[in-house]
Coordinates of C-alpha atoms and ligand atoms in Angstrom, one line a residue:
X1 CA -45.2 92.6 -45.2
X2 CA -43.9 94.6 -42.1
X3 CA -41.5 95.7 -44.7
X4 CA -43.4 96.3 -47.2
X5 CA -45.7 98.4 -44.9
X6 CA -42.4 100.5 -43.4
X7 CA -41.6 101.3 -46.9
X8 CA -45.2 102.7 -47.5
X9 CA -44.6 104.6 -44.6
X10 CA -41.4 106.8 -45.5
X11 CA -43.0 107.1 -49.3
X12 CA -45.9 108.7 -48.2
X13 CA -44.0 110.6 -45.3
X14 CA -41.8 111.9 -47.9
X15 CA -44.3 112.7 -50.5
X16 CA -46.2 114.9 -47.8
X17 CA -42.6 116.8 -47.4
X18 CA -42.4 117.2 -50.6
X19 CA -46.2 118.7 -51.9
X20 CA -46.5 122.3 -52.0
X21 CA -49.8 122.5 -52.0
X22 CA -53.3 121.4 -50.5
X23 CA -54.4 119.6 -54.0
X24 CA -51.4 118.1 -54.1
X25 CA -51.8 116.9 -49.9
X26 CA -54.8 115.6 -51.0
X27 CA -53.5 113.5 -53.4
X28 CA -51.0 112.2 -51.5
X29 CA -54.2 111.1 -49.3
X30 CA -56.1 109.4 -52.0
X31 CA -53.4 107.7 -53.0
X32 CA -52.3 106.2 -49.7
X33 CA -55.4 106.2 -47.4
X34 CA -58.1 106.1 -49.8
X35 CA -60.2 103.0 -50.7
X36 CA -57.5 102.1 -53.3
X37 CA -54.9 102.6 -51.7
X38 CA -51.6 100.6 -50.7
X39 CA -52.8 99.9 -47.2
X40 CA -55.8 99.2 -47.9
X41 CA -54.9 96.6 -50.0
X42 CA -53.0 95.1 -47.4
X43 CA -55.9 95.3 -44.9
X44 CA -58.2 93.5 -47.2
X45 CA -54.9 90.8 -47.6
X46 CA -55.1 90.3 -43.8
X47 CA -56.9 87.4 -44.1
X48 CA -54.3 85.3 -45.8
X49 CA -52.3 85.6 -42.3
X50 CA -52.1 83.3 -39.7
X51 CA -54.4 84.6 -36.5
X52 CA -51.5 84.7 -34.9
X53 CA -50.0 87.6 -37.1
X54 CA -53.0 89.0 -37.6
X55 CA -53.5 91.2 -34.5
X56 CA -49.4 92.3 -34.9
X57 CA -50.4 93.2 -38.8
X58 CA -53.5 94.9 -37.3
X59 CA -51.6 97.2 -34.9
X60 CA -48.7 98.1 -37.0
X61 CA -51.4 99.2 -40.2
X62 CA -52.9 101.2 -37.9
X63 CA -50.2 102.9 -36.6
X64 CA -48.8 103.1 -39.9
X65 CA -51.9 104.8 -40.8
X66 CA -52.0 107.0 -37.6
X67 CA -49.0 108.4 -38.3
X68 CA -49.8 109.4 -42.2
X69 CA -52.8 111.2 -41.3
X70 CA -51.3 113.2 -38.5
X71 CA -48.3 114.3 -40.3
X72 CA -51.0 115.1 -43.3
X73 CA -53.0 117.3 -40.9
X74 CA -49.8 118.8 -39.7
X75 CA -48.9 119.8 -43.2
X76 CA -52.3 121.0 -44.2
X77 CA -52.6 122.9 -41.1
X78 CA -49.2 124.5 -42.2
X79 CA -50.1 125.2 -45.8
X80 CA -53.7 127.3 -44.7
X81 CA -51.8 129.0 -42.3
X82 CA -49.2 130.0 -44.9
X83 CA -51.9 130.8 -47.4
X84 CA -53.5 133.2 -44.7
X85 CA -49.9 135.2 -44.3
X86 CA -49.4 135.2 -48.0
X87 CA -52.9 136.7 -48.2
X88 CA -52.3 139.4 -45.8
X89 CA -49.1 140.1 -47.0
X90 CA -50.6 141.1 -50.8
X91 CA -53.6 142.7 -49.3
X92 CA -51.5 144.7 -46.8
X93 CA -52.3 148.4 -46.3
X94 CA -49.6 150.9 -46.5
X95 CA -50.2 153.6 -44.2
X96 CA -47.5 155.5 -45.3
X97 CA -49.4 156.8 -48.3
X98 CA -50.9 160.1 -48.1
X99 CA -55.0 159.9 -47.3
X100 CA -57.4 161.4 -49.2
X101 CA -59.0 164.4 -48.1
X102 CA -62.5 164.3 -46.2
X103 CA -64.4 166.7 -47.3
X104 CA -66.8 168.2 -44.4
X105 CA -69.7 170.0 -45.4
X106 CA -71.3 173.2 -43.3
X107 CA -74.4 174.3 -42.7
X108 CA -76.0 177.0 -44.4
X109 CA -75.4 180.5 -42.7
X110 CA -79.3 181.1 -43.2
X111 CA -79.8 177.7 -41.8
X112 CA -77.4 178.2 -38.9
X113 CA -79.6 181.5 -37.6
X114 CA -83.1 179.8 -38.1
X115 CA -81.8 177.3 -35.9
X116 CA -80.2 179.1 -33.2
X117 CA -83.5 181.0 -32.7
X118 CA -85.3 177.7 -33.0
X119 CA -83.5 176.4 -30.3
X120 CA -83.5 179.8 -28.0
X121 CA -87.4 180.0 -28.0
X122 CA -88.0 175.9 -27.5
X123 CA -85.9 176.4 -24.6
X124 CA -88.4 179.1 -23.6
X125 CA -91.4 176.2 -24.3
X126 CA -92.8 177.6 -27.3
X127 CA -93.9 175.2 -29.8
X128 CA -92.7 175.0 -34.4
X129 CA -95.3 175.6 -36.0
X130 CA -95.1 175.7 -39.9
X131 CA -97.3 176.8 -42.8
X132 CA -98.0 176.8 -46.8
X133 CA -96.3 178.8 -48.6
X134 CA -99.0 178.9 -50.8
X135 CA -101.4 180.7 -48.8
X136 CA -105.0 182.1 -49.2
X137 CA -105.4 185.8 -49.7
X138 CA -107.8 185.4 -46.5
X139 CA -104.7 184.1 -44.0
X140 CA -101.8 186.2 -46.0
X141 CA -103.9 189.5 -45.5
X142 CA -108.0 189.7 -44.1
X143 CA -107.1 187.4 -41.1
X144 CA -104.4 190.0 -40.2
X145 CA -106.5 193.0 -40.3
X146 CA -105.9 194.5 -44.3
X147 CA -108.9 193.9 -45.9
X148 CA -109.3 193.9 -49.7
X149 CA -108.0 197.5 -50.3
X150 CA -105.8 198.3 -47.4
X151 CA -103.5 200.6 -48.6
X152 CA -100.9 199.0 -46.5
X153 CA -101.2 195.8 -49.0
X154 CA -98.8 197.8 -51.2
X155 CA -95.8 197.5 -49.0
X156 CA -96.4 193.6 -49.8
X157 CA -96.7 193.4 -53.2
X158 CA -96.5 189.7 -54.2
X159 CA -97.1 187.1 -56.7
X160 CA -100.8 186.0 -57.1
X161 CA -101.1 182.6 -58.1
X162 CA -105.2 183.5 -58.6
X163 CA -107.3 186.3 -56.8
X164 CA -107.4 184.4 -53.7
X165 CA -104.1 182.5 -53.4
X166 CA -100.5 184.5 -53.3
X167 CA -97.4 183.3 -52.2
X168 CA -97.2 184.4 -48.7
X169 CA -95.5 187.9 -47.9
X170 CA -94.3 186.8 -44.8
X171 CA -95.1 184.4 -42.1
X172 CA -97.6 186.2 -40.1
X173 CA -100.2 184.1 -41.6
X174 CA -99.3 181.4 -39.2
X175 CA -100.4 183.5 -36.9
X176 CA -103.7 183.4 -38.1
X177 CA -103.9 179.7 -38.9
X178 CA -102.3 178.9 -35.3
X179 CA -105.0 180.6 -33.2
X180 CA -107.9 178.9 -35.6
X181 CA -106.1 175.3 -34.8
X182 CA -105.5 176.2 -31.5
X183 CA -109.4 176.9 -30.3
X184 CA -108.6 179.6 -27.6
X185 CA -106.0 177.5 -26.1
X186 CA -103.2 180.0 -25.1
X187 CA -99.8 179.3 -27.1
X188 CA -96.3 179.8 -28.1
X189 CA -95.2 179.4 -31.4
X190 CA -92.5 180.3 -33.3
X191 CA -92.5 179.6 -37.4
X192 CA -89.6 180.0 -39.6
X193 CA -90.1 180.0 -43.3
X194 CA -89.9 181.2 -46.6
X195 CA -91.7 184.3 -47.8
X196 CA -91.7 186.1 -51.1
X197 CA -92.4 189.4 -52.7
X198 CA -92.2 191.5 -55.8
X199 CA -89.4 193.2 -55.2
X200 CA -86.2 193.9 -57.8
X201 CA -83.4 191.8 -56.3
X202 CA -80.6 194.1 -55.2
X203 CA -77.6 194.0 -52.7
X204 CA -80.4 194.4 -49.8
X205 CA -83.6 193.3 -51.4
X206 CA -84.8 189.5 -52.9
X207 CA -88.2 188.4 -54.0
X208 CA -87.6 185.2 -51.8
X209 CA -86.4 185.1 -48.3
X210 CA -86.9 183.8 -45.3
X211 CA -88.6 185.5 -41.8
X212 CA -89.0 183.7 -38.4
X213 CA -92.9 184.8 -37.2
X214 CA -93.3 184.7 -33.2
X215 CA -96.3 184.6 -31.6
X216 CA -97.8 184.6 -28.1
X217 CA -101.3 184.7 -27.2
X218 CA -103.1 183.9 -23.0
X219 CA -104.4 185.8 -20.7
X220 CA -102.1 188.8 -18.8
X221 CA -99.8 189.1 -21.9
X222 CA -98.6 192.8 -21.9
X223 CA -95.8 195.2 -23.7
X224 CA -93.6 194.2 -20.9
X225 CA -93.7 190.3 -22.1
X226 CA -92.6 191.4 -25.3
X227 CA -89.6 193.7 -25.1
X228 CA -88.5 191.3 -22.4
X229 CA -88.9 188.8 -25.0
X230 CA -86.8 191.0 -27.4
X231 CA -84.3 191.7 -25.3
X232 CA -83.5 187.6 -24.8
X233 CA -83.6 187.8 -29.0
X234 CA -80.7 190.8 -29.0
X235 CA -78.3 189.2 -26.6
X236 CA -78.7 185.8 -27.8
X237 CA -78.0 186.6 -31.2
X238 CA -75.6 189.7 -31.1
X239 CA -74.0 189.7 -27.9
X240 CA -74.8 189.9 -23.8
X241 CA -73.5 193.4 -23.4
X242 CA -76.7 194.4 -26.4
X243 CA -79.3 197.3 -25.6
X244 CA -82.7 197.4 -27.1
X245 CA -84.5 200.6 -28.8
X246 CA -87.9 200.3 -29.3
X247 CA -89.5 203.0 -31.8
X248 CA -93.1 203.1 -32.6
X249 CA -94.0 201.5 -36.1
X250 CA -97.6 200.4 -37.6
X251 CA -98.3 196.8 -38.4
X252 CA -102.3 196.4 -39.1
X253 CA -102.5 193.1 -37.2
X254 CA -100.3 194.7 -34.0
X255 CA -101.2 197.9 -31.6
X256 CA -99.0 199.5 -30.8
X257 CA -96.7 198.5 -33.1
X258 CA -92.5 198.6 -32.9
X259 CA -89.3 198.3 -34.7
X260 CA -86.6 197.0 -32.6
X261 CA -82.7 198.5 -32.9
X262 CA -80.0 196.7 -31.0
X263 CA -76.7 199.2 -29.9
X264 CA -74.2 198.4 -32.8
X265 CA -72.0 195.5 -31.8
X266 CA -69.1 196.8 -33.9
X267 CA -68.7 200.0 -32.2
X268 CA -70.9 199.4 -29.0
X269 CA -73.0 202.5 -29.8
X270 CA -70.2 205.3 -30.9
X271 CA -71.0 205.2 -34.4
X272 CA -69.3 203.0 -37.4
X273 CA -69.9 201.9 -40.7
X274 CA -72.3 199.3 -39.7
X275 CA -74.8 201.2 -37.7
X276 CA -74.8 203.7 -40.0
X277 CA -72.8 206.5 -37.3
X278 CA -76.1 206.2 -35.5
X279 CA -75.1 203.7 -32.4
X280 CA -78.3 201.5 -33.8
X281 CA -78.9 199.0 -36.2
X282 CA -82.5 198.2 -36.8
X283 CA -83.7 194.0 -35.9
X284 CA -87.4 193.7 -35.6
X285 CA -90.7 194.7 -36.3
X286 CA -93.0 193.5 -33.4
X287 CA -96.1 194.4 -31.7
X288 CA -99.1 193.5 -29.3
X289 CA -101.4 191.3 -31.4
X290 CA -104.6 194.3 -33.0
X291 CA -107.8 193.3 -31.1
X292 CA -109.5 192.3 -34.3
X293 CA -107.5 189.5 -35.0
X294 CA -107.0 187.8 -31.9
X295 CA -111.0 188.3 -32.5
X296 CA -110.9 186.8 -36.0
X297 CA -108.7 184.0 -34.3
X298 CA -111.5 182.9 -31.8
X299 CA -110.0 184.8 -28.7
X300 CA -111.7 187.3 -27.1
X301 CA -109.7 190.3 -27.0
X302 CA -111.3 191.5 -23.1
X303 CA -109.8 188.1 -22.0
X304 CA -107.3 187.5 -24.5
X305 CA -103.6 189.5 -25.4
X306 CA -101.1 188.4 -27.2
X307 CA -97.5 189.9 -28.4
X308 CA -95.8 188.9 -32.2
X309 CA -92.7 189.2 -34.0
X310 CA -91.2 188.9 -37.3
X311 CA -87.7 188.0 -37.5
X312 CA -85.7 188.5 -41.1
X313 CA -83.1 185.6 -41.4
X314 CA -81.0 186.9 -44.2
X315 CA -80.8 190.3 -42.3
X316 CA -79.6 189.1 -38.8
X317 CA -77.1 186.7 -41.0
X318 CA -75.6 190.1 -43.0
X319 CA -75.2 191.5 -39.8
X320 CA -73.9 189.0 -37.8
X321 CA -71.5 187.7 -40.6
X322 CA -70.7 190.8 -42.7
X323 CA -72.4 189.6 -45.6
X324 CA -72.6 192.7 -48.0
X325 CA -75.0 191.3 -50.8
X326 CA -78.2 189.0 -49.4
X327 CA -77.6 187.6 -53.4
X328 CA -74.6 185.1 -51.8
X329 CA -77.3 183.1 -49.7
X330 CA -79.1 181.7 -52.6
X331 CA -76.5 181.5 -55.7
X332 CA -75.2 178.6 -53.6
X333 CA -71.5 179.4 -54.6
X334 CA -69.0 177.0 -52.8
X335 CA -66.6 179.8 -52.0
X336 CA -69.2 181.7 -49.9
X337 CA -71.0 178.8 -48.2
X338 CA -67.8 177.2 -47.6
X339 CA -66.7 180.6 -45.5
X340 CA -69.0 179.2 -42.9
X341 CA -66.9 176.4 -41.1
X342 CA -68.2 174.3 -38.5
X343 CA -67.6 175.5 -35.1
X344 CA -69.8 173.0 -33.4
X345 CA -71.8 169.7 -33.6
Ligands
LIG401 N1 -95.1 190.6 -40.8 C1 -94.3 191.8 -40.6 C2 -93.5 192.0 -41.9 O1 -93.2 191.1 -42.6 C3 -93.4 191.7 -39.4 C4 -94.2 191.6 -38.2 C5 -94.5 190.3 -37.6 C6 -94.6 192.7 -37.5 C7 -95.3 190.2 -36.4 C8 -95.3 192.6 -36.3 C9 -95.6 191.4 -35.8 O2 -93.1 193.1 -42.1

């Protein structure tokens, strides 16, 4: 029997060698450990021994079967980690093939000047405010001191979607709706936004674009707040070493009433192609808010003042990119907008 179980032994030993694989492993452990198996067989023929032999017979099965199992789990721990090397081995990378491109995108030049003023006035603590671009004849017009009539209505000729509701002309109806949400609260807003009028589109002119409104209303607010104001706009945006002009201008819903210039940032104030040879290059129009609508607001203009602005986006983006036809900002061709790299963030 001790023979017997020796020779068991170095067949199983051998056929572990010899299997190339973990179905065949397992196999091999069926056949040898498993209920059917040779040594079991001789386990269960134990009893025909004399007790003597028995505990001998005992010891040597077991160590028999010790040493089958551990040289199985050797193998099988070989095999797995073989499979595991073969795997990486097929699924390796190889780095030495050229990547594929990334392609980044950019933001929008229009985008890129609504938010640099955005972030200029919150840093001064005034407040986004936003409103419909749809608007009511009332808030686009009345509100802002041009009643029904006002022959300065037909420098904003517009779409009418009905007699009372237009498409805004520009974003000084925020103004309008800010003081009524506002309930004599002083404020600082600023609202960038789409605006639209019936113009032919041309190099310089678009029925859509877009205008940054700014609007200031408290107690003590004077002329001097404003071109301040201005001036912080002009270097921000065009360059420290930038000198303000104010000229006098009308705007129903401001008195007195302004157009900003900047000094030409090309040619510092000499004369170029870009200021026209005239050392200015016209920014703004602005004003202190007109009595009546700070009243028509819910202010009262004895305690009230207030100062506004209208910024036009695609104008301070010509200038400050030399774009030569405000058509590139909306026909969304790749070769312009892609002009505009990131530089930051
Ligand atoms: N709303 C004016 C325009 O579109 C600009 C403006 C805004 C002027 C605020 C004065 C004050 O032409």
């Amino acid at each position: 029997m001790e023979q017997q179980l020796k020779q068991l032994e170095l067949e199983a030993l051998a056929k572990i060698e010899a299997a190339s694989n973990l179905k065949e492993l397992n196999e091999v452990r069926v056949a040898y450990l498993g209920k059917k198996g040779p040594i079991t067989d001789l386990l269960k023929g134990m009893g025909k021994l004399s007790p003597e032999e028995r505990p001998k017979m005992g010891a040597l099965v077991n160590t028999v079967r010790e040493h089958v199992t551990e040289k199985l789990e050797t193998k099988v721990a070989h095999l797995e980690e073989q499979a595991v090397l073969e795997q990486l081995e097929k699924e390796a990378i190889d780095v030495t093939l050229p990547g594929r491109p990334v392609r980044v995108g950019n933001r929008h030049p229009l985008t890129r000047v609504v938010e640099e003023i955005e972030d200029l006035f919150l840093s001064m603590g005034y407040e986004i405010a936003e409103g419909p671009e749809v608007e009511k004849d009332y808030y686009n017009f009345e509100a802002l001191n041009l009643p029904k009539g006002h022959p300065a209505r037909d420098m904003q000729d517009t779409f009418y979607i009905t007699e009372e509701t237009l498409l805004r002309t520009h974003t000084s109806p925020v103004q309008a709706r800010t003081m009524i949400e506002k309930k004599g609260e002083p404020f600082r807003i600023i609202c960038p936004g789409k605006v639209f009028r019936r113009d032919n589109d041309d190099a310089t002119h678009s029925h859509q674009f877009m205008q940054v409104e700014g609007l200031v209303v408290g107690e003590n607010i004077r002329m001097s707040d404003l071109k301040g104001t201005l001036d912080i706009i002009a270097k921000k945006m065009f360059g420290a070493d930038r000198e303000i002009r104010l000229r006098p201008s009308f705007f129903p819903f401001t008195e007195p009433s302004v157009e900003m210039d900047i000094s030409c940032f090309k040619c510092g104030g000499s004369g170029c192609n870009v200021c026209k040879h005239t050392g200015w290059i016209e920014i703004l129009g602005a004003g202190m808010v007109h009595p009546n609508v700070l009243e028509m607001g819910g202010y009262d203009p004895k305690k009230y003042s207030g100062f506004a602005f209208g910024i036009g986006a695609e104008r301070i983006a010509m200038l400050k990119y030399g774009v030569e036809d405000i058509r590139h900002f909306y026909t969304n061709d790749t070769r312009f907008i892609s002009q505009f790299q990131r530089t930051e963030g």
